[in-house]
């Protein structure tokens, strides 16, 4: 069979590319070896948030008396992990089914199987040989592992496996304080498990603004989560994770381990050499239009290792299809938001304070902060922890970074994405009327605070 476009992988990057190309009149085939929806829908964003929703709800129930609710036996409240798994399966199944329906509606041919390049325009899957004028690789990523000695008596899980567990031990160690490590640590702590996080760098969530990580670290420690930073893991024994720290050796006792030290591009079975596609540091190399070094071959989503986020994959898919259809599109990786589903949530776009100071000089930036304790809606919701921080460059006042650590942060960051996309100044955002009472007012206040004009602090 011959197609205009062959897409390898049915995750957010792959299915979006297939639908977009079909909408532009292309004859498209999508090849998927696992389930449609990829990591995000099956073992990533969506199932994680289903689990976190339940531990968040449980926490709210435990606080019910504070909100004047009586008759709830809080001491009996807990999670039915089997029921929770059923709910997770139901949500993911509906969304995966939705992707299948969208592909059908757009007349994309879906082939189940593993794709392998025979040459730059030929893909072998099962006993079929498919010809593609253009090929979009969207094969995603998989969990990384540490090359260390591991006792066979200690269960060591990836995030994929943790998401389906119905039984947990009393104590768990999490290796890696990145996004997966922290979201899973929040889930485990919410289940009542003693969590010990072991992070190689000097702080958890090293990609987040330092001030926010510091507040988060204090809050987690108050909740009983133990955090070991600047810790180099050496081995996993039958009862602990052993790590080097401050010139000595320590251990984090546990009965199971979550390995969350990052993800790497999934290039397995692709046989990229046959097409001559270049790989650097484990990921497929692309330019900002998502083209690889081989004409007609593109790579979108986690497999290019540029920003392993589902919404980046959506944008890259659109960019690649635009390019294939003769347009000129380029990704702007500097304005991609990120969200971390802790309680409260963290959401960011643009530069952290450290990055902005490095780029513009410490005197070249201005910072506005607004604490959530001074925001009416946050008080009403009983969610007073957190901070909104806006960073602008001093010369023109343009916003170059926004960091939200508050309830609804992952939804509210969209306003700052729009502002940064339009190159707005903090003053311009501050001049817009924000609704009251909302958490979003704190964004306006933080923008006012950039010039020392906040009203409620
Ligand atoms: P990550 O890169 O976010 O974090 C890995 C962490 O492990 C880093 O803090 C790193 O310093 C640490 N680490 C590395 N080697 C170590 C060692 N030997 N000992 C101790 N610590 C070590 O990777 P993660 O958390 O696995 O997530 C993978 C990808 O998935 C990321 O790109 C992330 O953005 C994405 N993701 C996004 C989510 C979201 O948007 N809410 C949720 C989950 C994942």
Short mmCIF file of C-alpha atoms and ligand atoms in Angstrom, two decimals:
data_model
loop_
_atom_site.label_atom_id
_atom_site.label_comp_id
_atom_site.label_asym_id
_atom_site.label_seq_id
_atom_site.Cartn_x
_atom_site.Cartn_y
_atom_site.Cartn_z
CA UNK A 1 0.00 0.00 0.00
CA UNK A 2 1.04 3.56 -0.68
CA UNK A 3 0.18 6.55 1.55
CA UNK A 4 0.86 10.27 1.50
CA UNK A 5 1.72 10.15 5.19
CA UNK A 6 2.62 7.23 7.47
CA UNK A 7 2.59 8.01 11.18
CA UNK A 8 4.44 5.71 13.58
CA UNK A 9 2.79 5.79 17.01
CA UNK A 10 -0.71 6.68 18.20
CA UNK A 11 0.04 8.91 21.21
CA UNK A 12 -0.73 12.66 21.40
CA UNK A 13 1.96 13.44 18.77
CA UNK A 14 1.02 10.63 16.41
CA UNK A 15 -2.77 10.77 16.50
CA UNK A 16 -2.78 14.59 16.21
CA UNK A 17 -0.41 14.44 13.23
CA UNK A 18 -2.58 11.78 11.57
CA UNK A 19 -5.82 13.73 12.08
CA UNK A 20 -4.29 17.06 11.02
CA UNK A 21 -2.78 15.50 7.87
CA UNK A 22 -6.09 13.81 7.01
CA UNK A 23 -7.92 17.13 7.51
CA UNK A 24 -5.54 18.61 4.94
CA UNK A 25 -6.59 15.98 2.40
CA UNK A 26 -3.73 13.54 2.85
CA UNK A 27 -4.16 9.77 2.63
CA UNK A 28 -2.87 8.71 6.06
CA UNK A 29 -1.90 5.45 7.77
CA UNK A 30 -1.13 5.28 11.50
CA UNK A 31 0.77 2.29 12.92
CA UNK A 32 0.52 1.54 16.64
CA UNK A 33 2.09 -1.43 18.47
CA UNK A 34 0.27 -0.91 21.78
CA UNK A 35 -2.87 1.06 22.65
CA UNK A 36 -3.99 4.25 20.92
CA UNK A 37 -3.45 7.29 23.14
CA UNK A 38 0.15 6.35 23.96
CA UNK A 39 1.81 7.04 27.30
CA UNK A 40 -0.37 10.08 28.11
CA UNK A 41 -3.74 8.35 27.96
CA UNK A 42 -2.73 4.85 29.05
CA UNK A 43 0.14 5.12 31.56
CA UNK A 44 0.91 8.82 31.99
CA UNK A 45 -0.94 12.11 32.38
CA UNK A 46 -4.51 10.84 32.46
CA UNK A 47 -4.32 7.81 34.81
CA UNK A 48 -1.96 9.68 37.17
CA UNK A 49 -4.42 12.52 37.51
CA UNK A 50 -7.28 10.08 38.13
CA UNK A 51 -5.35 8.65 41.09
CA UNK A 52 -4.33 12.09 42.36
CA UNK A 53 -7.96 13.28 42.14
CA UNK A 54 -8.98 10.53 44.58
CA UNK A 55 -6.25 11.21 47.14
CA UNK A 56 -7.10 14.93 46.89
CA UNK A 57 -10.79 14.18 47.49
CA UNK A 58 -9.91 11.99 50.47
CA UNK A 59 -7.88 14.84 51.93
CA UNK A 60 -10.85 17.20 51.47
CA UNK A 61 -13.15 14.68 53.20
CA UNK A 62 -10.72 14.52 56.11
CA UNK A 63 -11.05 18.31 56.42
CA UNK A 64 -14.84 18.27 56.22
CA UNK A 65 -15.46 19.30 59.87
CA UNK A 66 -13.44 22.48 59.24
CA UNK A 67 -16.00 23.39 56.55
CA UNK A 68 -18.93 22.80 58.90
CA UNK A 69 -19.89 19.41 57.55
CA UNK A 70 -21.07 16.93 60.16
CA UNK A 71 -21.98 13.28 60.06
CA UNK A 72 -18.87 12.14 58.19
CA UNK A 73 -16.90 9.38 59.93
CA UNK A 74 -13.51 10.70 58.91
CA UNK A 75 -11.63 7.97 60.76
CA UNK A 76 -13.28 5.37 58.49
CA UNK A 77 -12.55 7.27 55.27
CA UNK A 78 -10.00 5.60 53.02
CA UNK A 79 -9.45 4.52 49.44
CA UNK A 80 -10.78 1.34 47.86
CA UNK A 81 -7.84 0.74 45.55
CA UNK A 82 -9.68 -1.79 43.44
CA UNK A 83 -12.54 0.64 42.80
CA UNK A 84 -10.01 3.38 42.10
CA UNK A 85 -8.34 1.15 39.48
CA UNK A 86 -11.76 0.47 37.93
CA UNK A 87 -12.42 4.21 37.68
CA UNK A 88 -8.98 4.77 36.17
CA UNK A 89 -9.64 2.06 33.56
CA UNK A 90 -13.04 3.53 32.74
CA UNK A 91 -11.65 7.04 32.19
CA UNK A 92 -8.70 5.87 30.09
CA UNK A 93 -10.86 3.45 28.09
CA UNK A 94 -13.30 6.24 27.17
CA UNK A 95 -10.50 8.55 26.08
CA UNK A 96 -8.68 5.84 24.12
CA UNK A 97 -11.98 4.92 22.46
CA UNK A 98 -12.42 8.59 21.60
CA UNK A 99 -9.06 8.69 19.82
CA UNK A 100 -10.03 5.61 17.78
CA UNK A 101 -13.33 7.25 16.83
CA UNK A 102 -11.59 10.48 15.79
CA UNK A 103 -9.16 8.56 13.59
CA UNK A 104 -12.03 6.67 11.96
CA UNK A 105 -14.01 9.88 11.45
CA UNK A 106 -11.01 11.39 9.66
CA UNK A 107 -10.56 8.21 7.56
CA UNK A 108 -7.11 7.41 8.89
CA UNK A 109 -6.13 3.78 8.28
CA UNK A 110 -5.00 2.32 11.62
CA UNK A 111 -2.65 -0.67 11.53
CA UNK A 112 -1.86 -2.63 14.69
CA UNK A 113 1.78 -3.65 14.76
CA UNK A 114 5.36 -2.61 15.22
CA UNK A 115 6.86 -0.38 12.51
CA UNK A 116 10.32 -0.92 11.07
CA UNK A 117 12.08 1.12 8.40
CA UNK A 118 13.25 -0.81 5.33
CA UNK A 119 14.38 2.45 3.69
CA UNK A 120 13.51 6.15 3.93
CA UNK A 121 10.07 5.63 2.34
CA UNK A 122 9.26 2.02 3.22
CA UNK A 123 7.89 0.69 6.50
CA UNK A 124 7.51 -2.99 7.30
CA UNK A 125 4.86 -3.98 9.83
CA UNK A 126 3.93 -7.63 10.30
CA UNK A 127 3.81 -9.06 6.78
CA UNK A 128 2.90 -5.74 5.18
CA UNK A 129 5.20 -3.37 3.35
CA UNK A 130 3.90 0.21 3.31
CA UNK A 131 5.20 3.06 1.17
CA UNK A 132 5.00 6.61 2.52
CA UNK A 133 5.81 9.84 0.71
CA UNK A 134 6.26 11.33 4.17
CA UNK A 135 6.84 9.52 7.46
CA UNK A 136 6.21 11.03 10.88
CA UNK A 137 7.90 9.19 13.75
CA UNK A 138 5.98 9.61 17.00
CA UNK A 139 7.06 6.48 18.86
CA UNK A 140 7.25 8.13 22.30
CA UNK A 141 9.43 7.33 25.27
CA UNK A 142 10.01 4.77 27.99
CA UNK A 143 11.26 4.89 31.60
CA UNK A 144 15.00 5.07 32.18
CA UNK A 145 16.77 2.79 34.60
CA UNK A 146 19.90 3.28 36.71
CA UNK A 147 22.81 0.93 36.01
CA UNK A 148 23.20 -0.05 39.68
CA UNK A 149 23.20 -3.24 41.70
CA UNK A 150 19.65 -4.20 42.75
CA UNK A 151 18.75 -6.93 45.22
CA UNK A 152 16.30 -9.35 43.60
CA UNK A 153 14.36 -9.30 46.89
CA UNK A 154 13.41 -5.61 46.48
CA UNK A 155 10.51 -4.76 44.13
CA UNK A 156 11.56 -1.87 41.87
CA UNK A 157 8.73 -0.32 39.88
CA UNK A 158 8.45 2.15 37.04
CA UNK A 159 5.63 4.73 37.07
CA UNK A 160 3.72 2.50 34.63
CA UNK A 161 3.66 -0.35 37.13
CA UNK A 162 2.85 1.83 40.16
CA UNK A 163 -0.22 3.15 38.35
CA UNK A 164 -1.80 -0.31 38.41
CA UNK A 165 -0.80 -1.50 41.89
CA UNK A 166 -3.61 -2.39 44.30
CA UNK A 167 -1.37 -3.28 47.25
CA UNK A 168 1.42 -1.21 48.72
CA UNK A 169 4.00 -1.67 51.47
CA UNK A 170 4.25 0.69 54.46
CA UNK A 171 7.39 2.49 53.27
CA UNK A 172 8.55 3.33 49.75
CA UNK A 173 11.61 5.06 48.34
CA UNK A 174 11.30 7.21 45.22
CA UNK A 175 14.51 7.62 43.23
CA UNK A 176 14.30 10.92 41.33
CA UNK A 177 12.54 14.07 42.55
CA UNK A 178 11.42 15.15 39.07
CA UNK A 179 7.86 15.50 37.82
CA UNK A 180 6.98 11.80 37.86
CA UNK A 181 8.76 11.22 41.17
CA UNK A 182 6.92 14.08 42.88
CA UNK A 183 3.46 13.34 41.48
CA UNK A 184 3.78 9.67 42.42
CA UNK A 185 5.22 10.61 45.84
CA UNK A 186 2.11 12.76 46.41
CA UNK A 187 -0.11 9.81 45.48
CA UNK A 188 1.80 7.40 47.73
CA UNK A 189 1.83 9.85 50.65
CA UNK A 190 -1.92 10.34 50.15
CA UNK A 191 -2.36 6.58 50.56
CA UNK A 192 -0.67 6.86 53.95
CA UNK A 193 2.64 5.36 52.84
CA UNK A 194 5.87 6.71 54.35
CA UNK A 195 7.71 8.16 51.34
CA UNK A 196 11.45 8.78 51.11
CA UNK A 197 12.63 10.73 48.04
CA UNK A 198 16.24 10.43 46.90
CA UNK A 199 17.28 13.14 44.41
CA UNK A 200 20.67 13.52 42.73
CA UNK A 201 20.61 17.34 42.42
CA UNK A 202 20.49 19.87 45.27
CA UNK A 203 16.70 20.17 45.24
CA UNK A 204 13.54 18.42 44.13
CA UNK A 205 11.88 19.60 40.89
CA UNK A 206 15.10 21.23 39.65
CA UNK A 207 13.27 22.59 36.57
CA UNK A 208 10.86 24.64 38.71
CA UNK A 209 11.56 28.13 40.12
CA UNK A 210 13.78 27.71 43.18
CA UNK A 211 11.56 29.79 45.49
CA UNK A 212 8.59 27.52 44.76
CA UNK A 213 10.61 24.35 45.30
CA UNK A 214 11.72 25.71 48.66
CA UNK A 215 8.12 26.30 49.81
CA UNK A 216 7.06 22.89 48.45
CA UNK A 217 9.95 21.13 50.22
CA UNK A 218 8.93 22.66 53.57
CA UNK A 219 5.30 21.67 53.01
CA UNK A 220 6.15 18.10 52.07
CA UNK A 221 8.46 17.70 55.05
CA UNK A 222 5.68 19.00 57.31
CA UNK A 223 3.46 16.23 55.89
CA UNK A 224 6.11 13.65 56.82
CA UNK A 225 7.70 13.08 53.38
CA UNK A 226 11.46 12.63 53.76
CA UNK A 227 13.61 14.27 51.10
CA UNK A 228 17.29 13.51 50.54
CA UNK A 229 18.93 15.82 47.99
CA UNK A 230 22.49 15.90 46.58
CA UNK A 231 22.26 12.14 46.99
CA UNK A 232 23.99 9.76 44.57
CA UNK A 233 22.25 6.39 44.57
CA UNK A 234 24.74 3.50 44.68
CA UNK A 235 22.65 0.38 45.10
CA UNK A 236 19.32 -1.04 46.12
CA UNK A 237 19.48 -3.67 48.86
CA UNK A 238 16.69 -5.93 50.13
CA UNK A 239 15.64 -3.26 52.65
CA UNK A 240 16.82 0.17 51.41
CA UNK A 241 18.17 2.52 48.77
CA UNK A 242 21.83 3.24 49.57
CA UNK A 243 23.22 6.61 48.53
CA UNK A 244 26.35 8.72 48.90
CA UNK A 245 25.80 12.14 50.47
CA UNK A 246 28.06 14.77 52.05
CA UNK A 247 31.09 12.52 51.78
CA UNK A 248 29.35 9.72 53.67
CA UNK A 249 26.87 6.96 52.94
CA UNK A 250 23.19 6.88 54.01
CA UNK A 251 20.15 4.79 53.24
CA UNK A 252 16.43 5.27 52.73
CA UNK A 253 14.62 2.29 54.27
CA UNK A 254 11.76 0.86 52.20
CA UNK A 255 9.95 -2.28 51.10
CA UNK A 256 9.58 -1.14 47.48
CA UNK A 257 11.16 1.42 45.16
CA UNK A 258 9.83 3.68 42.42
CA UNK A 259 12.46 4.43 39.80
CA UNK A 260 11.70 7.89 38.34
CA UNK A 261 15.02 9.13 36.95
CA UNK A 262 13.67 10.34 33.64
CA UNK A 263 12.42 8.96 30.34
CA UNK A 264 14.24 8.21 27.08
CA UNK A 265 13.12 8.09 23.46
CA UNK A 266 11.66 4.75 22.42
CA UNK A 267 13.60 3.82 19.28
CA UNK A 268 13.20 0.08 19.70
CA UNK A 269 12.47 -1.88 16.51
CA UNK A 270 12.48 1.24 14.31
CA UNK A 271 15.70 0.30 12.48
CA UNK A 272 16.46 3.99 11.89
CA UNK A 273 19.81 3.14 10.29
CA UNK A 274 17.96 1.80 7.23
CA UNK A 275 16.52 5.28 6.66
CA UNK A 276 19.68 7.14 7.74
CA UNK A 277 17.86 9.12 10.47
CA UNK A 278 20.28 10.76 12.89
CA UNK A 279 20.07 10.26 16.65
CA UNK A 280 21.88 12.36 19.27
CA UNK A 281 22.02 11.54 22.98
CA UNK A 282 19.36 8.86 22.51
CA UNK A 283 16.75 11.06 20.77
CA UNK A 284 15.94 11.73 17.10
CA UNK A 285 17.45 15.03 15.96
CA UNK A 286 15.02 17.53 14.42
CA UNK A 287 14.99 21.17 13.41
CA UNK A 288 12.30 23.55 14.71
CA UNK A 289 9.96 22.44 11.91
CA UNK A 290 10.27 18.87 13.22
CA UNK A 291 12.21 17.63 10.18
CA UNK A 292 14.93 15.07 10.71
CA UNK A 293 18.13 15.06 8.66
CA UNK A 294 16.33 12.91 6.04
CA UNK A 295 13.99 14.71 3.63
CA UNK A 296 10.40 13.57 4.16
CA UNK A 297 10.96 12.11 7.64
CA UNK A 298 9.74 14.03 10.69
CA UNK A 299 9.84 13.26 14.43
CA UNK A 300 7.32 14.66 16.93
CA UNK A 301 6.64 14.13 20.64
CA UNK A 302 8.84 12.49 23.28
CA UNK A 303 10.94 10.65 20.65
CA UNK A 304 12.80 13.88 19.75
CA UNK A 305 13.55 14.50 23.43
CA UNK A 306 13.01 18.27 23.19
CA UNK A 307 10.19 18.73 25.71
CA UNK A 308 8.52 15.56 26.90
CA UNK A 309 5.01 16.93 27.36
CA UNK A 310 1.77 15.90 25.66
CA UNK A 311 0.87 19.48 24.71
CA UNK A 312 4.32 19.94 23.15
CA UNK A 313 3.60 16.83 21.08
CA UNK A 314 0.25 18.32 19.93
CA UNK A 315 2.01 21.51 18.84
CA UNK A 316 4.88 19.65 17.16
CA UNK A 317 2.41 17.47 15.25
CA UNK A 318 0.65 20.54 13.93
CA UNK A 319 3.99 22.12 13.01
CA UNK A 320 5.13 19.01 11.11
CA UNK A 321 1.87 18.75 9.16
CA UNK A 322 1.98 22.45 8.27
CA UNK A 323 5.49 21.94 6.95
CA UNK A 324 4.48 18.83 4.99
CA UNK A 325 1.60 20.75 3.41
CA UNK A 326 3.93 23.42 2.11
CA UNK A 327 3.55 25.98 4.88
CA UNK A 328 6.27 27.43 7.05
CA UNK A 329 5.84 26.57 10.72
CA UNK A 330 8.30 26.61 13.59
CA UNK A 331 8.07 25.60 17.23
CA UNK A 332 8.79 28.20 19.92
CA UNK A 333 9.98 26.08 22.84
CA UNK A 334 10.42 29.12 25.09
CA UNK A 335 6.69 29.61 25.70
CA UNK A 336 5.53 26.09 26.46
CA UNK A 337 3.72 25.85 29.79
CA UNK A 338 4.19 23.00 32.23
CA UNK A 339 2.00 21.75 35.01
CA UNK A 340 2.70 19.57 38.03
CA UNK A 341 -0.34 18.11 39.72
CA UNK A 342 0.56 18.44 43.37
CA UNK A 343 -1.63 20.02 46.02
CA UNK A 344 -1.54 22.95 45.42
CA UNK A 345 -0.66 22.66 41.75
CA UNK A 346 2.44 24.13 40.15
CA UNK A 347 2.33 25.67 36.68
CA UNK A 348 5.00 27.65 34.87
CA UNK A 349 5.77 29.27 31.57
CA UNK A 350 8.98 30.95 30.49
CA UNK A 351 12.08 31.58 32.55
CA UNK A 352 12.66 30.85 36.25
CA UNK A 353 14.18 33.66 38.35
CA UNK A 354 17.64 32.04 38.10
CA UNK A 355 17.35 31.73 34.30
CA UNK A 356 16.02 35.28 33.90
CA UNK A 357 18.80 36.71 36.10
CA UNK A 358 21.38 34.78 34.04
CA UNK A 359 19.90 36.15 30.79
CA UNK A 360 19.16 39.77 31.76
CA UNK A 361 21.40 40.26 34.83
CA UNK A 362 20.08 40.53 38.38
CA UNK A 363 19.34 44.26 37.82
CA UNK A 364 17.72 43.56 34.47
CA UNK A 365 14.64 41.81 35.87
CA UNK A 366 11.71 42.80 38.05
CA UNK A 367 9.70 40.35 40.13
CA UNK A 368 6.16 40.57 41.44
CA UNK A 369 4.98 38.16 44.11
CA UNK A 370 1.55 37.59 45.56
CA UNK A 371 0.94 35.09 48.38
CA UNK A 372 -2.24 33.03 48.18
CA UNK A 373 -2.95 33.73 51.87
CA UNK A 374 -3.95 37.26 50.75
CA UNK A 375 -6.42 36.00 48.10
CA UNK A 376 -10.11 35.80 49.09
CA UNK A 377 -11.07 32.80 46.94
CA UNK A 378 -8.11 30.81 48.26
CA UNK A 379 -9.26 31.53 51.81
CA UNK A 380 -12.82 30.44 50.93
CA UNK A 381 -11.48 27.20 49.49
CA UNK A 382 -9.21 26.64 52.47
CA UNK A 383 -6.19 26.62 50.14
CA UNK A 384 -3.97 29.39 51.45
CA UNK A 385 -0.60 27.80 50.73
CA UNK A 386 1.25 29.05 47.71
CA UNK A 387 2.50 31.94 45.70
CA UNK A 388 2.21 33.57 42.31
CA UNK A 389 5.39 35.01 40.90
CA UNK A 390 5.71 37.08 37.74
CA UNK A 391 9.09 37.91 36.25
CA UNK A 392 9.50 40.69 33.72
CA UNK A 393 12.58 42.12 32.07
CA UNK A 394 13.27 45.63 33.30
CA UNK A 395 13.85 47.39 29.98
CA UNK A 396 10.44 47.05 28.34
CA UNK A 397 8.52 45.38 31.18
CA UNK A 398 7.73 42.29 29.05
CA UNK A 399 6.78 39.20 31.05
CA UNK A 400 9.50 36.57 30.63
CA UNK A 401 8.41 34.04 33.24
CA UNK A 402 5.34 33.18 35.31
CA UNK A 403 5.19 30.69 38.16
CA UNK A 404 1.95 29.71 39.83
CA UNK A 405 1.84 27.60 42.96
CA UNK A 406 -1.82 27.56 43.92
CA UNK A 407 -5.18 25.86 43.42
CA UNK A 408 -6.18 25.74 39.72
CA UNK A 409 -2.64 26.76 38.67
CA UNK A 410 -2.59 24.37 35.71
CA UNK A 411 -5.73 25.99 34.27
CA UNK A 412 -4.78 29.55 35.12
CA UNK A 413 -1.36 29.42 33.45
CA UNK A 414 -3.14 29.74 30.07
CA UNK A 415 -3.64 33.48 30.74
CA UNK A 416 0.11 33.95 31.11
CA UNK A 417 0.77 31.84 27.98
CA UNK A 418 -1.47 34.20 26.05
CA UNK A 419 0.22 37.21 27.63
CA UNK A 420 3.69 35.94 26.80
CA UNK A 421 2.58 34.85 23.32
CA UNK A 422 1.47 38.46 22.68
CA UNK A 423 4.62 39.85 24.34
CA UNK A 424 2.55 41.65 26.98
CA UNK A 425 4.05 43.65 29.81
CA UNK A 426 3.11 42.95 33.42
CA UNK A 427 1.42 46.37 33.41
CA UNK A 428 -0.82 45.35 30.51
CA UNK A 429 -1.98 42.17 32.27
CA UNK A 430 -2.48 44.15 35.47
CA UNK A 431 -4.66 46.68 33.63
CA UNK A 432 -7.20 44.02 32.62
CA UNK A 433 -10.18 43.58 34.93
CA UNK A 434 -10.05 40.14 36.54
CA UNK A 435 -13.22 38.62 38.03
CA UNK A 436 -13.80 38.64 41.79
CA UNK A 437 -13.68 36.50 43.86
CA UNK A 438 -11.31 34.22 41.95
CA UNK A 439 -7.83 32.81 42.34
CA UNK A 440 -7.00 34.52 39.03
CA UNK A 441 -7.09 37.91 40.77
CA UNK A 442 -3.78 36.91 42.32
CA UNK A 443 -2.24 36.89 38.82
CA UNK A 444 -3.34 40.51 38.38
CA UNK A 445 -2.00 41.37 41.83
CA UNK A 446 1.36 39.71 41.15
CA UNK A 447 1.58 41.69 37.90
CA UNK A 448 0.83 44.88 39.85
CA UNK A 449 3.47 43.83 42.39
CA UNK A 450 6.11 43.90 39.63
CA UNK A 451 5.90 47.72 39.94
CA UNK A 452 5.17 47.69 43.67
CA UNK A 453 1.48 48.50 43.05
CA UNK A 454 -0.32 45.45 44.49
CA UNK A 455 -3.43 46.41 46.45
CA UNK A 456 -3.99 43.51 48.82
CA UNK A 457 -0.50 43.09 50.24
P1 LIG B 1 12.50 14.28 35.13
O1 LIG B 1 13.59 14.55 34.20
O2 LIG B 1 11.41 15.26 35.34
O3 LIG B 1 13.11 14.01 36.59
C1 LIG B 1 14.07 13.03 36.87
C2 LIG B 1 14.72 13.39 38.18
O4 LIG B 1 15.56 12.33 38.57
C3 LIG B 1 15.58 14.64 38.09
O5 LIG B 1 15.26 15.52 39.15
C4 LIG B 1 17.00 14.09 38.20
O6 LIG B 1 17.88 15.01 38.80
C5 LIG B 1 16.78 12.85 39.05
N1 LIG B 1 17.81 11.83 38.89
C6 LIG B 1 18.43 11.44 37.76
N2 LIG B 1 19.33 10.49 38.03
C7 LIG B 1 19.28 10.26 39.36
C8 LIG B 1 19.97 9.39 40.25
N3 LIG B 1 20.93 8.58 39.82
N4 LIG B 1 19.65 9.43 41.56
C9 LIG B 1 18.69 10.29 42.02
N5 LIG B 1 18.04 11.12 41.23
C10 LIG B 1 18.30 11.10 39.91
O7 LIG B 1 11.93 12.84 34.72
P2 LIG B 1 10.62 12.09 35.18
O8 LIG B 1 10.12 12.65 36.47
O9 LIG B 1 10.94 10.65 35.12
O10 LIG B 1 9.60 12.48 34.05
C11 LIG B 1 9.89 12.12 32.68
C12 LIG B 1 9.24 13.08 31.71
O11 LIG B 1 7.83 13.00 31.79
C13 LIG B 1 9.64 14.52 31.99
O12 LIG B 1 10.03 15.12 30.79
C14 LIG B 1 8.37 15.14 32.51
O13 LIG B 1 8.26 16.50 32.14
C15 LIG B 1 7.27 14.29 31.89
N6 LIG B 1 6.11 14.28 32.77
C16 LIG B 1 5.30 15.36 32.81
C17 LIG B 1 4.23 15.40 33.70
C18 LIG B 1 3.39 16.62 33.76
O14 LIG B 1 3.48 17.44 32.87
N7 LIG B 1 2.57 16.81 34.78
C19 LIG B 1 3.92 14.28 34.57
C20 LIG B 1 4.87 13.23 34.47
C21 LIG B 1 5.90 13.23 33.58
#
